[in-house]
Coordinates of C-alpha atoms in Angstrom, one line a residue:
M1 CA 244.6 184.0 89.4
A2 CA 241.1 182.3 88.8
T3 CA 241.8 183.0 85.2
D4 CA 244.6 181.4 84.9
I5 CA 243.4 178.8 86.5
V6 CA 240.6 178.8 84.4
A7 CA 242.9 178.9 81.3
Q8 CA 245.2 175.5 82.8
L9 CA 242.5 173.6 83.0
A10 CA 240.4 173.8 79.7
D11 CA 244.1 173.9 78.3
S12 CA 244.4 169.9 80.4
L13 CA 240.4 168.9 79.4
A14 CA 242.1 169.4 75.4
K15 CA 245.1 167.8 75.7
T16 CA 246.0 166.0 77.5
G17 CA 243.8 162.9 79.9
V18 CA 244.1 161.8 83.0
E19 CA 241.1 160.2 84.1
D20 CA 239.6 157.5 86.6
G21 CA 243.7 155.8 86.6
E22 CA 244.2 156.8 83.0
L23 CA 247.5 158.0 80.6
S24 CA 246.3 159.5 77.8
Y25 CA 248.2 161.0 74.8
K26 CA 246.0 159.7 72.0
G27 CA 245.1 161.3 68.7
Q28 CA 248.0 163.4 69.1
G29 CA 250.5 162.2 66.5
R30 CA 253.9 161.8 67.8
K31 CA 256.4 159.8 65.7
L32 CA 257.8 158.0 69.2
D33 CA 261.3 155.9 66.8
D34 CA 263.5 155.7 70.2
A35 CA 264.4 156.1 73.8
Q36 CA 264.8 159.7 73.7
S37 CA 261.5 160.8 71.9
V38 CA 259.3 159.5 74.7
E39 CA 262.0 160.7 77.8
E40 CA 258.8 162.5 79.1
M41 CA 256.3 159.9 78.3
V42 CA 258.6 157.2 80.6
K43 CA 259.0 159.6 83.1
E44 CA 254.7 160.5 83.5
I45 CA 254.3 156.4 83.6
Q46 CA 256.7 156.1 85.8
D47 CA 254.8 159.1 87.9
F48 CA 252.1 157.6 87.4
E49 CA 251.1 156.2 90.6
G50 CA 247.9 153.5 90.3
L51 CA 247.6 153.2 86.7
Q52 CA 245.7 151.4 84.8
A53 CA 244.9 152.2 81.7
L54 CA 247.7 153.9 78.4
R55 CA 245.8 155.0 75.2
L56 CA 248.7 155.2 73.0
E57 CA 246.2 155.7 70.0
G58 CA 247.2 157.7 67.2
N59 CA 250.8 158.0 68.0
T60 CA 253.3 155.5 65.8
V61 CA 255.6 153.5 68.0
G62 CA 259.3 152.3 66.6
V63 CA 260.8 149.0 69.3
E64 CA 263.3 151.9 70.7
A65 CA 260.8 153.5 71.9
A66 CA 258.6 150.5 72.3
Q67 CA 260.9 149.0 75.1
A68 CA 261.4 152.3 77.1
I69 CA 257.3 152.3 77.8
A70 CA 257.3 149.2 78.7
K71 CA 260.3 149.3 81.6
A72 CA 258.1 151.8 83.2
L73 CA 254.7 149.3 82.8
E74 CA 257.0 146.3 85.0
T75 CA 256.1 147.7 88.0
K76 CA 251.9 148.9 87.5
S77 CA 251.2 146.0 89.1
A78 CA 247.8 147.8 88.9
F79 CA 247.2 148.2 85.1
Q80 CA 243.9 147.0 83.2
R81 CA 243.3 148.4 80.1
C82 CA 245.8 148.6 76.9
Y83 CA 244.7 151.1 73.9
W84 CA 247.2 150.9 71.3
S85 CA 244.8 150.7 68.6
D86 CA 246.7 152.5 64.5
M87 CA 250.0 152.7 67.2
F88 CA 252.1 151.5 64.2
T89 CA 251.8 153.9 61.4
G90 CA 254.3 154.6 58.6
R91 CA 256.4 151.4 59.9
L92 CA 257.7 147.9 59.0
R93 CA 256.0 144.9 59.4
S94 CA 259.0 143.5 60.3
E95 CA 259.4 146.0 64.3
I96 CA 255.7 145.9 65.0
P97 CA 256.4 141.8 66.9
P98 CA 259.4 143.0 68.8
A99 CA 257.4 145.9 70.0
L100 CA 254.4 144.1 70.7
N101 CA 256.5 141.8 72.6
S102 CA 258.4 143.6 75.2
L103 CA 254.8 145.9 75.7
G104 CA 253.5 142.3 76.4
D105 CA 256.4 141.5 78.3
A106 CA 256.5 144.3 80.6
L107 CA 252.7 143.6 81.8
M108 CA 253.0 139.7 82.0
L109 CA 256.3 140.9 84.5
A110 CA 254.1 143.5 86.1
G111 CA 251.9 140.9 87.2
A112 CA 249.3 143.0 85.4
R113 CA 245.9 142.3 85.3
L114 CA 243.9 143.0 80.8
T115 CA 240.6 143.5 81.2
V116 CA 240.7 145.4 78.3
L117 CA 243.2 145.2 75.1
D118 CA 242.6 146.9 71.9
L119 CA 244.6 146.7 69.4
S120 CA 242.5 147.8 66.3
D121 CA 244.1 149.7 63.0
N122 CA 247.2 147.8 63.0
A123 CA 248.2 146.3 59.2
F124 CA 250.9 143.7 61.6
G125 CA 249.6 140.9 59.9
P126 CA 250.0 137.0 61.2
D127 CA 252.7 138.4 62.3
G128 CA 251.4 140.9 64.6
V129 CA 249.2 137.9 66.6
K130 CA 252.9 136.3 67.4
G131 CA 253.9 139.6 68.9
I132 CA 250.9 139.0 71.4
E133 CA 250.9 135.2 71.8
N134 CA 253.0 134.9 75.2
L135 CA 250.5 137.8 76.2
L136 CA 247.1 136.2 75.7
K137 CA 248.4 132.6 76.8
S138 CA 249.3 134.1 79.8
P139 CA 248.1 135.0 83.4
T140 CA 248.5 138.6 83.0
C141 CA 245.3 137.7 80.2
Y142 CA 242.7 135.7 82.7
T143 CA 241.0 138.5 83.4
L144 CA 240.6 139.6 79.9
Q145 CA 237.2 140.8 78.6
E146 CA 237.8 142.7 75.5
L147 CA 239.2 141.9 72.7
R148 CA 239.6 144.1 70.1
L149 CA 242.0 143.8 67.0
N150 CA 239.8 145.3 64.1
N151 CA 241.4 145.6 60.4
C152 CA 244.5 144.0 61.8
G153 CA 245.3 141.9 58.4
M154 CA 245.6 138.9 60.5
G155 CA 244.2 136.5 57.4
I156 CA 243.8 132.7 58.5
G157 CA 247.2 132.6 60.1
G158 CA 246.8 135.5 62.4
G159 CA 242.9 133.6 63.4
K160 CA 244.6 130.5 63.2
I161 CA 247.1 131.7 65.9
L162 CA 245.0 133.6 68.1
A163 CA 242.6 130.7 68.4
A164 CA 244.9 128.5 69.5
S165 CA 246.2 131.3 72.3
L166 CA 242.4 131.3 73.4
I167 CA 242.2 128.1 73.7
H168 CA 245.6 128.3 76.0
N169 CA 244.2 130.6 78.3
H170 CA 240.7 128.8 78.9
K171 CA 242.6 125.8 79.4
I172 CA 245.1 127.1 82.0
S173 CA 242.7 128.9 83.6
S174 CA 240.0 127.2 84.2
A175 CA 243.2 124.9 85.8
E176 CA 242.9 127.3 88.2
G177 CA 239.6 128.2 88.8
A178 CA 239.5 131.1 86.9
P179 CA 238.9 130.4 83.6
I180 CA 238.9 133.6 81.0
S181 CA 235.3 135.0 80.5
L182 CA 235.9 137.0 77.7
K183 CA 232.7 139.3 77.1
V184 CA 233.6 141.5 73.2
F185 CA 235.8 140.1 70.8
V186 CA 235.7 142.7 67.5
A187 CA 237.8 141.1 64.5
G188 CA 236.0 143.0 61.0
R189 CA 238.5 143.6 58.8
N190 CA 240.7 140.7 59.1
R191 CA 240.5 137.7 56.2
L192 CA 239.4 135.8 58.5
E193 CA 237.9 133.6 56.5
N194 CA 237.0 129.7 56.7
D195 CA 239.4 128.2 58.7
G196 CA 240.1 131.3 59.9
A197 CA 236.4 132.0 61.5
T198 CA 236.3 127.6 62.4
A199 CA 239.6 127.8 64.3
L200 CA 238.0 131.0 66.6
A201 CA 234.4 129.5 66.8
Q202 CA 236.0 126.5 69.1
A203 CA 237.3 129.1 71.3
F204 CA 234.2 130.8 71.1
K205 CA 232.4 127.6 72.0
L206 CA 235.0 126.4 75.1
M207 CA 234.3 130.4 76.5
G208 CA 230.6 130.6 76.6
S209 CA 231.0 134.3 77.6
L210 CA 230.1 135.9 75.0
E211 CA 228.0 139.1 74.7
E212 CA 229.6 140.8 71.9
V213 CA 230.9 139.4 68.6
H214 CA 232.2 141.6 65.5
M215 CA 233.5 140.0 62.5
P216 CA 232.6 142.0 60.1
Q217 CA 233.3 141.9 56.2
N218 CA 235.4 139.1 56.9
G219 CA 235.5 136.4 53.3
I220 CA 233.6 133.7 55.4
N221 CA 231.0 131.4 54.1
H222 CA 228.3 129.1 55.3
A223 CA 231.2 126.8 55.9
G224 CA 232.5 128.9 58.6
V225 CA 229.2 130.9 59.2
T226 CA 227.7 127.2 60.7
A227 CA 230.9 126.7 62.8
L228 CA 230.2 130.1 64.5
A229 CA 226.7 129.4 64.3
D230 CA 227.5 126.0 66.5
A231 CA 229.3 128.4 68.5
M232 CA 226.7 131.4 69.0
Q233 CA 224.5 128.4 71.1
H234 CA 227.3 128.1 73.8
N235 CA 227.4 131.9 74.8
A236 CA 223.6 132.1 76.1
G237 CA 224.2 135.5 77.2
L238 CA 225.1 137.1 73.5
R239 CA 223.8 140.5 73.1
I240 CA 225.2 141.7 69.8
L241 CA 226.2 139.1 67.2
N242 CA 227.3 141.1 64.1
L243 CA 228.8 139.3 61.0
N244 CA 228.1 141.8 58.6
D245 CA 229.0 141.3 54.3
N246 CA 230.0 137.4 54.6
T247 CA 228.1 134.8 52.2
F248 CA 225.8 133.2 54.3
T249 CA 223.6 131.8 51.0
E250 CA 220.8 129.5 52.5
K251 CA 222.7 127.2 54.5
G252 CA 225.1 129.6 56.3
A253 CA 221.5 131.9 57.2
I254 CA 219.4 128.7 57.8
A255 CA 222.5 127.4 61.1
M256 CA 223.0 131.2 62.1
A257 CA 218.9 131.2 62.7
Q258 CA 218.4 127.9 64.4
A259 CA 221.4 129.3 66.8
L260 CA 219.3 132.3 67.0
K261 CA 216.4 129.8 69.3
H262 CA 219.1 130.1 71.9
L263 CA 220.0 133.6 72.5
R264 CA 217.5 134.9 74.6
S265 CA 219.2 137.9 75.4
I266 CA 220.2 139.2 72.0
Q267 CA 219.8 142.9 70.7
V268 CA 221.1 143.6 68.1
I269 CA 221.8 141.2 65.0
N270 CA 223.2 142.4 62.0
F271 CA 223.3 140.2 58.4
G272 CA 223.3 142.5 56.4
D273 CA 224.9 142.0 52.8
C274 CA 225.1 138.7 54.0
L275 CA 223.4 137.1 51.4
V276 CA 220.4 134.8 53.2
R277 CA 218.3 134.8 50.5
P278 CA 214.8 133.8 50.4
E279 CA 215.1 131.1 52.1
G280 CA 217.6 131.6 54.2
A281 CA 215.7 134.8 55.9
K282 CA 212.6 132.6 56.2
A283 CA 214.7 130.3 58.7
I284 CA 215.5 133.7 60.7
A285 CA 212.0 134.3 61.3
E286 CA 210.9 131.7 62.2
S287 CA 213.9 131.7 65.4
V288 CA 212.4 135.8 65.3
S289 CA 208.7 135.1 66.2
E290 CA 209.8 132.1 68.9
G291 CA 211.8 134.2 70.8
L292 CA 214.1 136.4 70.6
P293 CA 212.3 138.4 73.4
I294 CA 214.3 141.8 73.7
L295 CA 215.7 142.4 70.1
K296 CA 215.8 146.5 69.1
E297 CA 217.9 146.0 66.5
L298 CA 217.5 143.6 63.2
N299 CA 219.8 143.9 59.5
L300 CA 219.0 142.1 56.8
S301 CA 219.4 144.4 54.3
F302 CA 221.2 142.7 50.4
G303 CA 221.0 139.2 51.1
E304 CA 218.6 139.0 47.9
I305 CA 215.7 138.3 49.9
T306 CA 211.9 138.3 47.8
E307 CA 208.5 140.0 48.5
D308 CA 207.5 136.9 50.6
A309 CA 210.8 136.9 52.3
A310 CA 210.1 140.0 54.0
L311 CA 206.2 139.9 54.5
A312 CA 207.9 136.6 56.6
V313 CA 210.8 139.4 58.4
V314 CA 207.7 141.8 59.2
Q315 CA 205.4 139.4 60.5
A316 CA 207.7 138.2 62.5
V317 CA 208.8 141.5 64.1
K318 CA 205.7 143.0 64.7
D319 CA 204.9 142.1 68.4
K320 CA 208.7 142.9 69.5
G321 CA 207.9 145.6 71.9
Q322 CA 211.4 146.2 71.9
L323 CA 212.4 146.8 68.5
E324 CA 213.7 149.8 67.6
K325 CA 214.6 149.2 63.7
L326 CA 214.6 147.0 60.9
D327 CA 216.4 147.4 57.8
L328 CA 215.5 145.3 55.0
N329 CA 216.5 147.6 52.4
A330 CA 217.5 146.5 48.4
L331 CA 215.3 144.0 48.5
D332 CA 215.1 141.7 45.0
D333 CA 211.7 141.8 44.0
E334 CA 209.5 145.4 44.3
V335 CA 207.9 144.6 48.0
P336 CA 205.0 147.4 48.6
L337 CA 207.3 149.2 51.3
Q338 CA 204.4 152.0 52.0
S339 CA 202.3 148.8 53.4
L340 CA 204.9 147.9 56.0
H341 CA 206.3 150.9 57.2
C342 CA 204.1 151.4 59.7
I343 CA 206.0 148.2 61.4
F344 CA 209.7 149.5 61.0
F345 CA 212.2 152.1 59.4
F346 CA 213.3 150.3 56.1
S347 CA 216.6 153.4 55.1
D348 CA 219.8 154.5 54.3
D349 CA 218.9 157.5 56.0
E350 CA 218.9 156.4 59.8
G351 CA 215.0 156.2 59.8
E352 CA 213.6 157.7 57.1
P353 CA 210.4 156.5 55.0
E354 CA 211.9 155.4 52.4
D355 CA 208.9 156.5 50.4
D356 CA 206.6 159.3 51.9
D357 CA 204.3 160.4 48.6
D358 CA 202.7 156.2 48.9
E359 CA 201.4 156.6 52.3
D360 CA 197.4 156.2 52.4
E361 CA 194.9 158.7 50.4
D362 CA 193.5 159.0 53.7
E363 CA 196.2 159.2 56.1
D364 CA 195.4 163.0 57.3
E365 CA 196.3 165.7 55.0
D366 CA 196.8 168.4 57.6
E367 CA 200.4 166.3 59.5
D368 CA 203.1 168.5 59.6
D369 CA 205.3 168.5 56.2
D370 CA 208.4 169.4 58.6
E371 CA 208.0 165.5 60.2
E372 CA 211.0 163.3 59.1
D373 CA 210.8 160.2 60.6
V374 CA 207.0 158.1 61.2
D375 CA 207.4 154.8 63.3
E376 CA 205.1 152.9 64.6
E377 CA 203.7 154.5 67.5
E378 CA 204.0 157.9 65.8
I379 CA 200.9 156.5 63.5
E380 CA 199.1 155.3 66.5
E381 CA 199.3 159.0 67.8
E382 CA 197.5 159.6 65.1
E383 CA 193.7 162.0 65.9
E384 CA 192.2 160.0 62.5
E385 CA 193.9 156.0 63.4
E386 CA 191.3 154.0 64.0
E387 CA 190.0 155.7 61.2
E388 CA 192.5 155.4 58.8
E389 CA 193.2 151.3 59.6
E390 CA 189.5 150.3 59.0
S391 CA 189.4 152.0 55.9
T392 CA 193.0 150.4 54.9
G393 CA 192.2 147.3 56.6
N394 CA 196.5 146.6 56.2
K395 CA 196.9 143.1 57.5
F396 CA 200.1 144.8 59.0
S397 CA 199.4 147.2 61.0
T398 CA 199.8 145.9 65.0
P399 CA 196.2 145.5 66.3
Q400 CA 196.0 148.0 69.5
S401 CA 193.9 147.1 72.1
A402 CA 194.4 150.1 74.3
P403 CA 196.2 153.9 72.8
R404 CA 199.9 154.0 73.7
P405 CA 202.2 156.3 76.2
P406 CA 203.0 159.1 74.1
D407 CA 206.6 157.8 72.7
V408 CA 209.7 159.2 74.9
S409 CA 212.5 157.0 72.9
S410 CA 210.7 158.2 69.8
F411 CA 211.2 161.9 70.5
L412 CA 215.1 161.7 72.2
S413 CA 215.8 159.4 69.0
F414 CA 214.1 161.8 65.5
P415 CA 213.4 165.2 67.7
S416 CA 210.9 167.7 66.5
P417 CA 209.3 170.6 68.3
D418 CA 205.6 168.4 67.4
K419 CA 206.8 165.3 69.0
L420 CA 208.1 167.0 72.1
L421 CA 204.8 168.9 72.5
K422 CA 202.5 165.7 72.0
L423 CA 204.0 164.2 74.6
G424 CA 201.8 166.5 76.8
A425 CA 201.9 168.5 80.1
T426 CA 203.6 165.5 81.8
R427 CA 206.4 165.3 79.2
A428 CA 209.2 166.5 81.0
L429 CA 209.0 164.0 83.8
L430 CA 208.3 161.4 81.1
I431 CA 211.8 163.0 79.7
A432 CA 213.9 162.3 83.1
Q433 CA 212.0 158.4 83.9
Q434 CA 213.0 157.4 80.7
V435 CA 217.3 158.6 80.6
D436 CA 220.1 157.6 83.2
V437 CA 220.5 160.5 86.0
S438 CA 223.9 158.7 86.7
D439 CA 225.0 158.5 82.8
A440 CA 226.8 161.6 82.6
A441 CA 227.5 161.8 78.7
K442 CA 223.4 160.0 78.6
I443 CA 222.1 163.4 80.3
A444 CA 224.6 164.9 77.9
E445 CA 223.4 164.5 74.7
A446 CA 219.1 164.1 76.0
F447 CA 219.4 167.6 76.7
L448 CA 221.0 168.5 73.2
K449 CA 218.1 167.2 71.6
I450 CA 215.8 168.8 73.7
A451 CA 217.0 171.6 72.8
S452 CA 218.2 171.3 69.1
V453 CA 213.9 171.8 68.9
Y454 CA 213.9 175.3 71.2
K455 CA 212.1 177.6 69.3
E456 CA 212.7 181.5 70.7
D457 CA 209.7 183.1 68.8
N458 CA 207.4 180.1 69.7
N459 CA 206.3 179.9 73.2
D460 CA 204.6 176.9 74.0
V461 CA 208.4 175.2 72.2
K462 CA 210.3 177.8 73.9
N463 CA 208.6 176.4 77.0
A464 CA 208.2 173.0 76.9
V465 CA 211.8 172.7 76.2
L466 CA 213.1 175.1 79.0
D467 CA 210.8 172.8 81.3
S468 CA 212.1 169.9 80.4
I469 CA 215.5 170.8 80.8
D470 CA 215.0 172.0 83.7
V471 CA 213.1 169.3 85.4
L472 CA 215.9 166.6 83.7
L473 CA 219.2 168.8 85.2
K474 CA 217.8 168.6 88.5
K475 CA 217.5 165.2 89.0
A476 CA 220.7 165.3 87.4
F477 CA 222.5 167.4 90.1
T478 CA 220.9 166.4 92.7
S479 CA 221.6 162.8 92.3
P480 CA 224.5 161.7 94.7
S481 CA 226.6 159.5 92.3
F482 CA 225.9 162.7 88.8
Q483 CA 229.3 164.7 87.7
G484 CA 229.6 167.4 87.4
Y485 CA 232.8 168.0 86.1
S486 CA 231.9 164.6 83.6
F487 CA 228.0 166.3 82.3
V488 CA 230.3 169.8 80.6
S489 CA 232.8 167.7 79.7
S490 CA 230.5 165.3 77.6
L491 CA 229.1 169.0 76.2
L492 CA 232.0 170.3 75.1
V493 CA 232.7 166.6 73.0
L494 CA 229.7 167.1 71.7
L495 CA 229.4 170.3 70.7
G496 CA 232.6 170.0 69.1
L497 CA 234.6 172.1 71.3
L498 CA 236.3 169.4 73.2
K499 CA 238.3 166.6 71.3
S500 CA 237.0 163.1 72.3
E501 CA 238.8 160.2 74.2
D502 CA 236.9 157.5 72.2
K503 CA 235.2 158.6 68.6
V504 CA 232.2 160.1 69.7
K505 CA 230.8 162.2 66.7
P506 CA 229.5 166.4 67.6
V507 CA 226.1 167.1 67.3
I508 CA 226.0 170.2 64.4
V509 CA 225.6 172.9 66.9
V510 CA 222.2 175.3 66.4
P511 CA 221.0 178.1 68.3
G512 CA 218.3 176.1 70.7
H513 CA 221.5 174.4 71.8
L514 CA 223.0 177.2 73.0
Q515 CA 219.9 179.5 74.2
A516 CA 218.6 176.7 76.6
L517 CA 222.2 176.2 77.1
E518 CA 222.2 180.2 78.8
Y519 CA 219.2 179.2 80.4
V520 CA 220.9 176.8 82.3
V521 CA 224.1 178.2 83.4
R522 CA 221.7 180.8 85.5
Q523 CA 219.4 178.1 87.2
D524 CA 221.1 177.2 91.5
Y525 CA 221.3 173.9 90.2
F526 CA 223.8 174.5 88.1
P527 CA 227.5 174.3 90.0
K528 CA 229.1 177.3 89.1
E529 CA 232.7 176.2 88.5
S530 CA 231.6 174.6 85.5
V531 CA 230.0 178.3 84.1
A532 CA 234.1 179.2 84.8
V533 CA 234.9 176.0 82.1
L534 CA 232.2 176.8 79.7
E535 CA 233.5 180.7 78.8
A536 CA 237.4 179.7 78.7
F537 CA 235.6 177.2 76.2
M538 CA 233.6 180.0 74.3
S539 CA 236.0 182.5 74.0
R540 CA 237.9 180.3 71.8
N541 CA 236.9 180.4 68.0
N542 CA 235.2 177.3 66.6
K543 CA 233.8 176.2 63.7
A544 CA 231.3 174.4 64.8
L545 CA 229.5 177.8 66.7
E546 CA 230.6 179.5 63.3
S547 CA 226.1 179.4 62.5
C548 CA 225.3 180.3 66.1
G549 CA 226.6 184.2 66.3
N550 CA 224.3 185.4 68.4
A551 CA 223.2 182.9 70.5
K552 CA 226.3 182.3 71.1
N553 CA 228.0 186.5 72.0
S554 CA 225.0 186.0 74.3
L555 CA 225.6 182.6 76.1
Q556 CA 228.9 184.2 76.7
S557 CA 228.3 187.2 78.1
T558 CA 225.0 185.7 80.5
L559 CA 228.9 183.4 81.0
Q560 CA 230.7 186.4 81.9
R561 CA 228.3 188.1 83.9
I562 CA 226.9 185.1 86.1
R563 CA 231.1 184.8 87.1
S564 CA 231.5 188.0 88.0
Q565 CA 229.0 188.3 90.8
S566 CA 230.7 185.4 91.9

């Protein structure tokens, strides 16, 4: 009986997801043409008390099927989140507006209050925007926080319709004392061009509530960029601004640089492939140096930036304590990258230095050749750093008044055995302090990063890994807000054993992952009910674990033994 229950639980995890008021049919590849094809789905929607979210991504929905689904949604007043990307593959463009109209009308009739509307990867063009026009203008969208329309082919016409709908919504909702406060706007690859971007900028300026704006690859040049820059100044809470692969030129870049001076909450700026040119880069550098206290990422790659402009940017960011990445790839002139890598990563490889062979000659010859990533804080941890800085006189190095503490974030970003050992005797506590123990997904990710450096034949590394994992997971599992079920689900997703409801990229599984997990499941803090779930998934044939045969077999044996004893 227990075996049957575990098998059912494993199957349910791997198939339709029902979590936090959410009903999911994501990625099932269903061809839903008419009412008969959605009979089962309609019943499940009708029977779902308190339905808040419906995932239809990765299926193809015809007009009649959409009407049937809509009918089931008419009574769902608690409904909040539409995850409806990639749901019209193979459909005629003329089918999409009536399908969207039906679904939108149902939500309005239900009195739903949406927080998320995701229709990305539906090539519906301007007519598709017309299909959601009434919905966007209605009270159902007064509460909208995320609007995702990536890769929809809206064009200039669709951009204007969308902007007008948002402006109308803001006007009416403001009159009722609850103005729309859109936080996330995503509309990459939509051919909005200047006119579409300028129209949307008017809506953004009115709302003033945006925290994330993603509009890459839209054919926008300096006129549209300038309009967006003006709008961004009125969104003081903006954290992420991604305008990658549009054409700023110096005019647009200078206008955007002025806008950045008003955005003290900005953390990520992506102006890569935007042709900001030297004067534009210098203007952005000036804004960065004057403010942006919590900046984490700045991307000015492929912007025809010259050496002097690059150095101005480097000087601007060198005192930004939270900076994690600066991307200046494809500089116009030959910039001496080896003299700058101590400040940031120049990378096409997510953090690896451009050229390790050109480092200063008096750098420690015995440095570990396997170290993949060099950043400022690692260099400052080297024993011979002071001598090196004195001899090189590198004017781009960050001045150091006192030794920095061990860098946990560097280890978690790019794990290596050497980095873990360098964290010292307090490594376990430092890691546990760095990771949010209330977030099961982050705990699972941190666990796998630590476990990835596990070495059975190196006791120092082995003990450091197990000690760090022990402290982290004990803290997590004893936290009242921690959800062990979510931790196991996230772990299975990251190991590639469970299909993700979100776009989560699995790790490349190494034996250390399974060896560390075998240790964890034997500990008192690990819930015994999760052992059965892990055993069910480990017993399946999965390509992700093919390279870890011995570690997998050992873990399976341990799981079976623990379950038989309980």
